[in-house]
Structure formats: structure tokens, C-alpha cells
Amino acid sequence: WAMALQIDPFLGLRDIFVIDNIPSLRTEAAIALVEASGFCENIEQSFEGTPFEDNYTAVCKVKRKGRKEHISKFSVADAKRAGLWNKKTPSGKPTGWITYPVRMLMYRAVGFSLRDIFPDVLRGAKIYEELADYADYVEVKDNGTNKPDVVKNKDGGLSNKMSSPPED
């Protein structure tokens, strides 16, 4: 898949993640692909509102050559509605929404913009940071099977993959 995206295969090992058989790219890799495509005129990232209040919003403005500027936003209020703000793993460990909440807001805004305006460049790839939020898993458990990636689901059952994200 890295070669189909024209990413060096060794960089692909670092930048491509597969969650429940859905390929995803780190946000920075998606930006790099879009900027290297020759179709991108500009990507501008900013914030508006009061930091950490509901109106605090990540804003991503994307301009594809020959098109109008596209703006995507993602706010603290959006993150709260989605159950992401202050999100922890089922065992209580912090996620990126606790350790890097500002960056996570921007990842959402950027991801939405890039997927909306450059689907041909991203070849349908989801953004890793977004897809990982949809995954409903506990932590990897040692159940004595020697099978990698075994996880314990919310219902207590064991699975070797994460659950599917909702459709767009």
C-alpha cells in the first residue's frame, strides 16, 4: 500500500497503520502526501476561541489548485459530544485526548479537510488518530495463546482485531 501511495516502503512502516483491516495514515504523513502531490496550494492551521473552553476550535483551511478554499473545524464541544474529551482507556490510562488535547483537536480538523479535498491523493486512507479513537478495545492481554494482538473486548470476549469504525 505504501508503494501505491508513492511512499517509500520503509517510511510506510512508520506512517501506515491498519486497524481492523482499514489502512490509515498518521496525520503528518497525510499532510506530506498532499503537499507533495502538486495539487495543494495551501494548508493553514489555526485556533479560535478560549483555550480549553467549549468554543476552543481547531481550524484547518485547505486550498486545492483551481478550487475554492475549504475550511474544517473541530471544537472542544465537538470532542465532548463524541466522547473524546478527557478520554481514557478502559483500564484508566490517558489517551492523546488527555496528554495532547490541542494536537488531537487539530488532527481532527486537518483530517477532515484532507479527506474531503484530496481523496484521490489519500486513496481512501483514514487518518490514524481518528480511526484509533473509534476502536473499542481494552489493552493487549496475555491469555497464554502466544497469538499477537489479542485484545479483550468490552463484553469480555477475546478478539484478534479492533472493532470497525462507523461509516462517514
Backbone as CSV, one residue per row, in Angstrom:
resi,resn,N_x,N_y,N_z,CA_x,CA_y,CA_z,C_x,C_y,C_z
1,TRP,0.823,-1.188,0.000,0.000,0.000,0.000,0.868,1.254,0.000
2,ALA,2.000,1.194,0.676,2.924,2.336,0.672,3.333,2.681,-0.757
3,MET,3.646,1.678,-1.540,4.066,1.944,-2.919,2.915,2.517,-3.746
4,ALA,1.681,2.082,-3.499,0.534,2.627,-4.222,0.350,4.113,-3.901
5,LEU,0.709,4.505,-2.687,0.629,5.907,-2.285,1.896,6.681,-2.637
6,GLN,2.841,5.998,-3.234,4.141,6.563,-3.595,4.915,7.020,-2.364
7,ILE,4.830,6.178,-1.322,5.616,6.378,-0.103,6.704,5.317,-0.113
8,ASP,7.908,5.694,0.252,8.971,4.717,0.389,8.488,3.623,1.344
9,PRO,8.647,2.349,0.985,8.138,1.270,1.841,8.639,1.328,3.285
10,PHE,9.869,1.769,3.481,10.373,1.855,4.848,9.691,2.977,5.624
11,LEU,9.366,4.093,4.960,8.595,5.144,5.620,7.166,4.676,5.860
12,GLY,6.657,3.857,4.956,5.322,3.294,5.122,5.205,2.484,6.400
13,LEU,6.281,1.798,6.772,6.261,1.019,8.020,6.042,1.916,9.228
14,ARG,6.481,3.160,9.118,6.334,4.111,10.217,5.014,4.884,10.140
15,ASP,4.524,5.121,8.939,3.408,6.037,8.752,2.065,5.388,8.450
16,ILE,2.046,4.099,8.134,0.804,3.410,7.803,0.449,2.447,8.935
17,PHE,-0.796,2.527,9.379,-1.303,1.644,10.417,-2.572,0.996,9.899
18,VAL,-2.787,-0.262,10.224,-4.002,-0.956,9.828,-4.771,-1.297,11.097
19,ILE,-5.992,-0.781,11.175,-6.875,-1.057,12.312,-8.117,-1.722,11.748
20,ASP,-8.352,-2.953,12.147,-9.488,-3.737,11.663,-9.520,-3.764,10.132
21,ASN,-8.384,-4.026,9.548,-8.219,-4.131,8.100,-8.480,-2.829,7.356
22,ILE,-8.485,-1.722,8.045,-8.664,-0.419,7.409,-7.327,0.314,7.475
23,PRO,-6.735,0.631,6.316,-5.458,1.343,6.332,-5.645,2.789,6.768
24,SER,-4.683,3.273,7.510,-4.724,4.662,7.961,-3.321,5.249,7.900
25,LEU,-3.279,6.570,7.814,-2.020,7.313,7.772,-1.937,8.248,8.964
26,ARG,-0.738,8.382,9.521,-0.536,9.418,10.536,-0.860,10.762,9.889
27,THR,-1.383,11.692,10.653,-1.770,12.991,10.117,-0.613,13.661,9.392
28,GLU,0.569,13.617,9.972,1.725,14.269,9.348,2.058,13.632,7.995
29,ALA,1.886,12.320,7.878,2.148,11.643,6.608,1.110,12.039,5.566
30,ALA,-0.149,12.182,5.990,-1.200,12.611,5.074,-0.913,14.023,4.559
31,ILE,-0.487,14.911,5.450,-0.129,16.268,5.036,1.021,16.220,4.039
32,ALA,2.028,15.422,4.326,3.190,15.323,3.434,2.781,14.823,2.050
33,LEU,1.909,13.818,2.001,1.440,13.302,0.708,0.690,14.367,-0.076
34,VAL,-0.192,15.083,0.601,-0.981,16.124,-0.057,-0.076,17.238,-0.564
35,GLU,0.857,17.675,0.259,1.755,18.755,-0.159,2.668,18.324,-1.301
36,ALA,3.075,17.080,-1.315,3.962,16.581,-2.379,3.204,16.268,-3.662
37,SER,1.896,16.221,-3.608,1.096,15.822,-4.776,1.120,16.823,-5.912
38,GLY,1.384,18.081,-5.597,1.325,19.120,-6.604,-0.069,19.729,-6.755
39,PHE,-1.062,19.182,-6.062,-2.433,19.691,-6.136,-2.749,20.693,-5.036
40,CYS,-1.910,20.750,-4.028,-2.172,21.584,-2.859,-1.549,22.967,-3.041
41,GLU,-2.377,23.961,-2.881,-1.893,25.335,-2.950,-1.525,25.844,-1.557
42,ASN,-2.335,25.434,-0.537,-2.072,25.940,0.801,-2.794,25.095,1.848
43,ILE,-2.153,24.922,3.000,-2.775,24.350,4.186,-2.455,25.291,5.335
44,GLU,-3.501,25.793,5.985,-3.317,26.728,7.089,-4.033,26.190,8.320
45,GLN,-3.318,26.113,9.433,-3.876,25.608,10.682,-3.877,26.725,11.718
46,SER,-4.999,26.849,12.445,-5.082,27.878,13.485,-6.116,27.455,14.531
47,PHE,-6.238,28.280,15.562,-7.231,28.057,16.616,-8.018,29.331,16.830
48,GLU,-9.255,29.174,17.278,-10.083,30.305,17.653,-10.811,29.949,18.946
49,GLY,-11.249,30.960,19.666,-11.960,30.722,20.924,-11.026,30.762,22.123
50,THR,-11.587,30.427,23.277,-10.857,30.447,24.542,-10.274,29.066,24.811
51,PRO,-8.940,28.981,24.996,-8.324,27.670,25.205,-9.027,26.839,26.276
52,PHE,-9.343,25.609,25.880,-9.927,24.568,26.723,-11.386,24.818,27.115
53,GLU,-11.987,25.881,26.610,-13.431,26.086,26.774,-14.129,25.413,25.587
54,ASP,-15.438,25.228,25.683,-16.182,24.541,24.623,-16.030,25.199,23.252
55,ASN,-15.824,26.531,23.223,-15.706,27.226,21.941,-14.295,27.167,21.348
56,TYR,-13.348,26.564,22.051,-11.982,26.454,21.530,-12.005,25.494,20.344
57,THR,-11.579,26.004,19.198,-11.784,25.285,17.947,-10.525,25.262,17.096
58,ALA,-10.175,24.072,16.631,-9.092,23.926,15.650,-9.689,24.209,14.282
59,VAL,-8.970,24.985,13.486,-9.435,25.378,12.161,-8.373,24.980,11.147
60,CYS,-8.793,24.277,10.098,-7.873,23.921,9.028,-8.450,24.423,7.710
61,LYS,-7.702,25.305,7.072,-8.086,25.846,5.766,-7.198,25.182,4.722
62,VAL,-7.834,24.595,3.726,-7.105,23.888,2.675,-7.509,24.475,1.329
63,LYS,-6.543,24.729,0.493,-6.808,25.249,-0.851,-6.183,24.300,-1.864
64,ARG,-7.049,23.681,-2.668,-6.586,22.853,-3.771,-6.536,23.736,-5.016
65,LYS,-5.511,23.566,-5.807,-5.364,24.377,-7.017,-6.630,24.291,-7.863
66,GLY,-7.126,25.471,-8.277,-8.305,25.530,-9.125,-9.631,25.422,-8.402
67,ARG,-9.608,25.384,-7.062,-10.844,25.272,-6.283,-10.898,26.354,-5.215
68,LYS,-12.082,26.516,-4.629,-12.251,27.443,-3.517,-11.599,26.865,-2.268
69,GLU,-11.265,27.743,-1.347,-10.715,27.301,-0.067,-11.772,26.510,0.704
70,HIS,-11.347,25.442,1.356,-12.224,24.593,2.165,-11.802,24.750,3.623
71,ILE,-12.786,24.884,4.517,-12.494,25.060,5.931,-13.164,23.950,6.731
72,SER,-12.394,23.282,7.580,-12.918,22.296,8.528,-12.571,22.755,9.930
73,LYS,-13.501,22.510,10.853,-13.305,22.905,12.245,-13.637,21.730,13.148
74,PHE,-12.961,21.694,14.304,-13.278,20.708,15.328,-13.022,21.360,16.676
75,SER,-14.063,21.409,17.510,-14.003,22.151,18.772,-13.981,21.218,19.982
76,VAL,-13.712,21.816,21.132,-13.803,21.083,22.388,-15.226,20.551,22.545
77,ALA,-16.220,21.360,22.190,-17.621,20.912,22.276,-17.846,19.693,21.374
78,ASP,-17.254,19.694,20.171,-17.367,18.533,19.275,-16.739,17.300,19.922
79,ALA,-15.562,17.490,20.510,-14.860,16.371,21.149,-15.666,15.828,22.325
80,LYS,-16.299,16.713,23.076,-17.132,16.266,24.194,-18.333,15.467,23.692
81,ARG,-18.995,15.972,22.635,-20.149,15.258,22.072,-19.757,13.876,21.577
82,ALA,-18.548,13.751,21.046,-18.069,12.475,20.520,-17.503,11.559,21.604
83,GLY,-17.471,12.045,22.847,-16.948,11.237,23.946,-15.433,11.116,23.936
84,LEU,-14.771,12.104,23.353,-13.315,12.064,23.228,-12.594,12.904,24.281
85,TRP,-13.177,14.019,24.647,-12.521,14.954,25.561,-12.265,14.268,26.901
86,ASN,-11.032,14.284,27.355,-10.594,13.618,28.591,-10.779,12.104,28.539
87,LYS,-10.749,11.535,27.348,-10.944,10.094,27.161,-9.779,9.306,27.758
88,LYS,-10.136,8.210,28.429,-9.145,7.273,28.974,-9.421,5.898,28.384
89,THR,-8.421,5.043,28.455,-8.638,3.657,28.059,-9.514,2.995,29.112
90,PRO,-10.095,1.846,28.824,-10.925,1.173,29.833,-10.183,0.876,31.142
91,SER,-8.860,0.752,31.081,-8.113,0.497,32.319,-7.723,1.791,33.032
92,GLY,-8.114,2.946,32.458,-7.851,4.223,33.109,-6.617,4.951,32.637
93,LYS,-5.911,4.408,31.656,-4.720,5.094,31.144,-5.138,6.258,30.251
94,PRO,-4.366,7.342,30.245,-4.731,8.500,29.425,-4.512,8.229,27.935
95,THR,-5.404,8.784,27.118,-5.222,8.755,25.670,-4.633,10.101,25.250
96,GLY,-4.423,10.282,23.982,-3.937,11.557,23.473,-4.865,12.714,23.785
97,TRP,-6.140,12.430,24.026,-7.099,13.482,24.357,-6.832,14.067,25.737
98,ILE,-6.055,13.374,26.553,-5.660,13.904,27.862,-4.248,14.468,27.789
99,THR,-3.342,13.746,27.145,-1.944,14.169,27.123,-1.640,15.249,26.085
100,TYR,-2.368,15.275,24.964,-2.140,16.255,23.891,-3.469,16.727,23.304
101,PRO,-4.367,17.299,24.103,-5.704,17.620,23.598,-5.717,18.647,22.461
102,VAL,-4.834,19.617,22.504,-4.801,20.635,21.454,-4.416,20.009,20.122
103,ARG,-3.417,19.161,20.152,-2.990,18.473,18.925,-4.094,17.553,18.401
104,MET,-4.794,16.887,19.295,-5.871,15.993,18.860,-7.001,16.770,18.193
105,LEU,-7.330,17.953,18.708,-8.320,18.797,18.049,-7.879,19.134,16.628
106,MET,-6.607,19.516,16.488,-6.109,19.884,15.159,-6.066,18.676,14.234
107,TYR,-5.668,17.510,14.760,-5.651,16.314,13.917,-7.025,16.071,13.303
108,ARG,-8.092,16.278,14.074,-9.448,16.077,13.543,-9.755,17.070,12.432
109,ALA,-9.485,18.343,12.685,-9.781,19.367,11.677,-8.977,19.121,10.400
110,VAL,-7.703,18.827,10.542,-6.850,18.564,9.377,-7.318,17.309,8.646
111,GLY,-7.571,16.251,9.398,-8.002,15.001,8.780,-9.262,15.160,7.957
112,PHE,-10.251,15.882,8.505,-11.494,16.096,7.768,-11.228,16.879,6.485
113,SER,-10.420,17.945,6.563,-10.118,18.744,5.376,-9.417,17.932,4.303
114,LEU,-8.381,17.205,4.696,-7.613,16.450,3.706,-8.452,15.354,3.059
115,ARG,-9.247,14.667,3.849,-10.082,13.600,3.289,-11.168,14.165,2.386
116,ASP,-11.683,15.357,2.709,-12.712,15.975,1.877,-12.161,16.472,0.542
117,ILE,-10.995,17.064,0.551,-10.477,17.764,-0.629,-9.466,16.952,-1.426
118,PHE,-8.789,15.999,-0.806,-7.758,15.221,-1.500,-7.990,13.710,-1.411
119,PRO,-9.205,13.218,-1.657,-9.436,11.773,-1.564,-8.618,10.988,-2.596
120,ASP,-8.353,11.623,-3.741,-7.556,10.959,-4.775,-6.113,10.771,-4.341
121,VAL,-5.578,11.712,-3.614,-4.192,11.632,-3.144,-4.079,10.615,-2.011
122,LEU,-5.053,10.630,-1.097,-5.012,9.742,0.067,-5.533,8.343,-0.245
123,ARG,-6.118,8.173,-1.422,-6.610,6.858,-1.869,-7.550,6.200,-0.848
124,GLY,-8.365,7.020,-0.220,-9.336,6.478,0.719,-8.804,6.185,2.101
125,ALA,-7.561,6.524,2.362,-6.988,6.262,3.689,-7.694,7.100,4.741
126,LYS,-7.926,6.506,5.865,-8.423,7.236,7.018,-7.217,7.833,7.736
127,ILE,-7.480,8.751,8.641,-6.416,9.343,9.444,-6.281,8.508,10.714
128,TYR,-5.075,8.066,11.005,-4.821,7.155,12.119,-5.392,7.665,13.436
129,GLU,-5.109,8.928,13.758,-5.531,9.458,15.047,-7.056,9.432,15.188
130,GLU,-7.773,9.577,14.088,-9.233,9.492,14.119,-9.688,8.034,14.223
131,LEU,-9.129,7.181,13.407,-9.535,5.781,13.394,-9.265,5.101,14.736
132,ALA,-8.152,5.450,15.357,-7.811,4.858,16.653,-8.846,5.231,17.718
133,ASP,-9.467,6.405,17.593,-10.497,6.813,18.557,-11.758,5.968,18.431
134,TYR,-12.022,5.427,17.240,-13.211,4.614,17.039,-13.029,3.192,17.561
135,ALA,-11.782,2.754,17.629,-11.506,1.383,18.055,-11.972,1.197,19.493
136,ASP,-12.687,0.109,19.728,-13.236,-0.166,21.051,-12.506,-1.386,21.609
137,TYR,-11.444,-1.133,22.315,-10.639,-2.236,22.808,-10.115,-1.929,24.195
138,VAL,-9.721,-2.981,24.866,-9.044,-2.808,26.144,-7.565,-2.845,25.791
139,GLU,-6.711,-3.335,26.633,-5.314,-3.463,26.284,-5.013,-4.901,25.881
140,VAL,-3.864,-5.089,25.262,-3.446,-6.439,24.876,-3.318,-7.267,26.138
141,LYS,-3.900,-8.436,26.115,-3.890,-9.317,27.276,-3.100,-10.578,26.966
142,ASP,-2.408,-11.092,27.944,-1.704,-12.363,27.807,-2.661,-13.470,28.229
143,ASN,-3.188,-14.184,27.238,-4.110,-15.271,27.563,-3.454,-16.636,27.370
144,GLY,-2.140,-16.647,27.194,-1.410,-17.895,27.072,-1.488,-18.554,25.709
145,THR,-2.034,-17.859,24.710,-2.176,-18.472,23.381,-0.982,-18.205,22.483
146,ASN,-0.121,-17.275,22.859,1.001,-16.840,22.033,0.538,-16.222,20.721
147,LYS,-0.708,-15.772,20.652,-1.216,-15.094,19.465,-1.063,-13.590,19.676
148,PRO,-0.464,-12.886,18.724,-0.291,-11.442,18.886,-1.618,-10.707,18.756
149,ASP,-1.654,-9.512,19.308,-2.774,-8.598,19.167,-4.087,-9.146,19.700
150,VAL,-4.030,-9.997,20.672,-5.273,-10.471,21.283,-5.727,-9.392,22.252
151,VAL,-6.971,-8.982,22.108,-7.496,-7.940,22.982,-8.768,-8.423,23.639
152,LYS,-9.068,-7.872,24.795,-10.300,-8.215,25.494,-11.313,-7.114,25.203
153,ASN,-12.427,-7.491,24.602,-13.466,-6.535,24.247,-14.257,-6.130,25.473
154,LYS,-15.107,-5.090,25.311,-15.946,-4.618,26.410,-16.822,-5.729,26.968
155,ASP,-17.302,-6.619,26.083,-18.189,-7.689,26.538,-17.429,-8.848,27.172
156,GLY,-16.107,-8.729,27.273,-15.297,-9.756,27.902,-14.768,-10.798,26.938
157,GLY,-15.247,-10.784,25.702,-14.771,-11.748,24.708,-13.404,-11.376,24.182
158,LEU,-12.698,-12.351,23.654,-11.378,-12.097,23.088,-11.485,-11.984,21.584
159,SER,-10.683,-11.111,21.026,-10.670,-10.893,19.582,-9.247,-10.608,19.175
160,ASN,-8.927,-10.841,17.912,-7.582,-10.511,17.458,-7.586,-9.271,16.586
161,LYS,-8.666,-8.503,16.625,-8.697,-7.249,15.889,-9.580,-6.248,16.603
162,MET,-9.402,-4.986,16.239,-10.214,-3.920,16.815,-11.531,-3.847,16.069
163,SER,-12.534,-3.256,16.672,-13.840,-3.172,16.030,-13.823,-2.119,14.930
164,SER,-14.769,-2.225,14.014,-14.858,-1.320,12.875,-15.338,0.052,13.293
165,PRO,-14.821,1.096,12.634,-15.307,2.441,12.915,-16.645,2.672,12.211
166,PRO,-17.376,3.659,12.638,-18.620,3.975,11.932,-18.313,4.525,10.548
167,GLU,-19.222,4.361,9.633,-19.050,4.910,8.291,-19.177,6.416,8.326
168,ASP,-18.561,7.087,7.359,-18.655,8.557,7.270,-20.058,8.976,6.903
